[in-house]
Amino acid sequence: HAKAAGRSSVCFFDKSMNARVIRRLDMEAKLRRAIDNDEFEIHYQPKIALPDRTLCGAEALVRWRHDGVLVPPAEFIPIAEETGLIVPLGLIVLTSVLRHIRAWRDEGLRTPRIAVNLSARQLFRPDLAATIFRLIAEYDLSPQNIELELTETQMMADPERAEAALSQLHDAGFSITVDDFGTGYSSLGYLKRLPIQCVKIDKSFIQDIGADSRDEALVDAILAIGRSMKLDVVAEGVETEEQLQFLSKRGCPQIQGYLFSRPMPEEQFRHWELDSPENSADGQKSS
Ligand code: C2E
Ligand code: MG
Ligand code: MG
Ligand code: MG
């Protein structure tokens, strides 16, 4: 009867809550250990300039090598953000990227600008800029080597603090990019207020090019905003020749996606993308 059902559903709810909390605590403990044991690696995904299809940069994407398995960020970044572990993890990512760029330069390879994803938790720390400046100096690199990607939702978590923090980074020479553009709920006004150089069209808009004319209209509109506001635009998640054709025709300046390359380990990125002066990122390597 009703009372029994009520009791049992309360009991069920408690149990699943419990399981969730335990799983989260377990994940947090594992992440903490992973940070201590240096279990993270950085993969790089090329950014390609159109129409020449040349490499014009790359995005650093973190992976967790856990018990021999490569864990994708979707499985640990959200927990790292909730727990604040994203701060030490972000430092590991940034340090690894700077170490790689420095190694490429020392070996006479090309050093394209590398985009690093930042979370709001990092951006809103008062010591972020000082930390980045210190690391850049330590590796004898320049802010031009690095681009910082933040989602619009994260920037808008606290627009005033975001503006202050981003201005400081921008004034020092770092390039700032809005990631997953178009998926947040904020007004476009921030594009004018914040010191932004580039927007990345979210892959959800790119995926239905050719199938949904409304997505095509949105992509067109974002490209137009980019042109009129003198912002760079990158289309992310480009997987098909059809999407590429559409984007080229509409004058999209840069693309990123599986069609050209998946994110790859550093050794592979260095070998395939950086190791020849006139490499064109379309697979025609001069070796
Ligand atoms: P994001 O910054 O928007 O990165 C783009 C994601 O799309 C990457 O997923 C990339 O592998 C994937 N991608 C690239 N091309 C294609 C394509 O053609 N098709 C499809 N379906 N996907 C494509 P990934 O590496 O799993 O990263 C997911 C998210 O995790 C990132 O989204 C970013 O928000 C976050 N993330 C990754 N690395 C870091 C990091 O070092 N720090 C922080 N704070 N977040 C990170
Ligand atoms: Mg990104
Ligand atoms: Mg994105
Ligand atoms: Mg994303």
PDB file of N, CA and C and ligand atoms in Angstrom, residues 59 117 149 179 200, ligand 2:
ATOM      1  N   GLU A  59      45.055  22.584 -31.137  1.00  0.00           N
ATOM      2  CA  GLU A  59      44.441  22.647 -29.808  1.00  0.00           C
ATOM      3  C   GLU A  59      45.000  21.520 -28.951  1.00  0.00           C
ATOM      4  N   ASN A 117      42.649  24.910 -23.351  1.00  0.00           N
ATOM      5  CA  ASN A 117      41.317  25.129 -22.778  1.00  0.00           C
ATOM      6  C   ASN A 117      41.445  25.518 -21.306  1.00  0.00           C
ATOM      7  N   GLU A 149      41.340  29.149 -24.724  1.00  0.00           N
ATOM      8  CA  GLU A 149      39.949  28.890 -25.116  1.00  0.00           C
ATOM      9  C   GLU A 149      39.065  28.772 -23.883  1.00  0.00           C
ATOM     10  N   ASP A 179      35.000  29.328 -27.051  1.00  0.00           N
ATOM     11  CA  ASP A 179      34.786  27.939 -27.467  1.00  0.00           C
ATOM     12  C   ASP A 179      33.296  27.632 -27.478  1.00  0.00           C
ATOM     13  N   LYS A 200      34.885  29.942 -31.937  1.00  0.00           N
ATOM     14  CA  LYS A 200      34.820  28.605 -32.532  1.00  0.00           C
ATOM     15  C   LYS A 200      33.363  28.193 -32.636  1.00  0.00           C
TER      16      LYS A 200
HETATM   17 MG    MG B   2      38.418  23.906 -26.990  1.00  0.00          MG
END
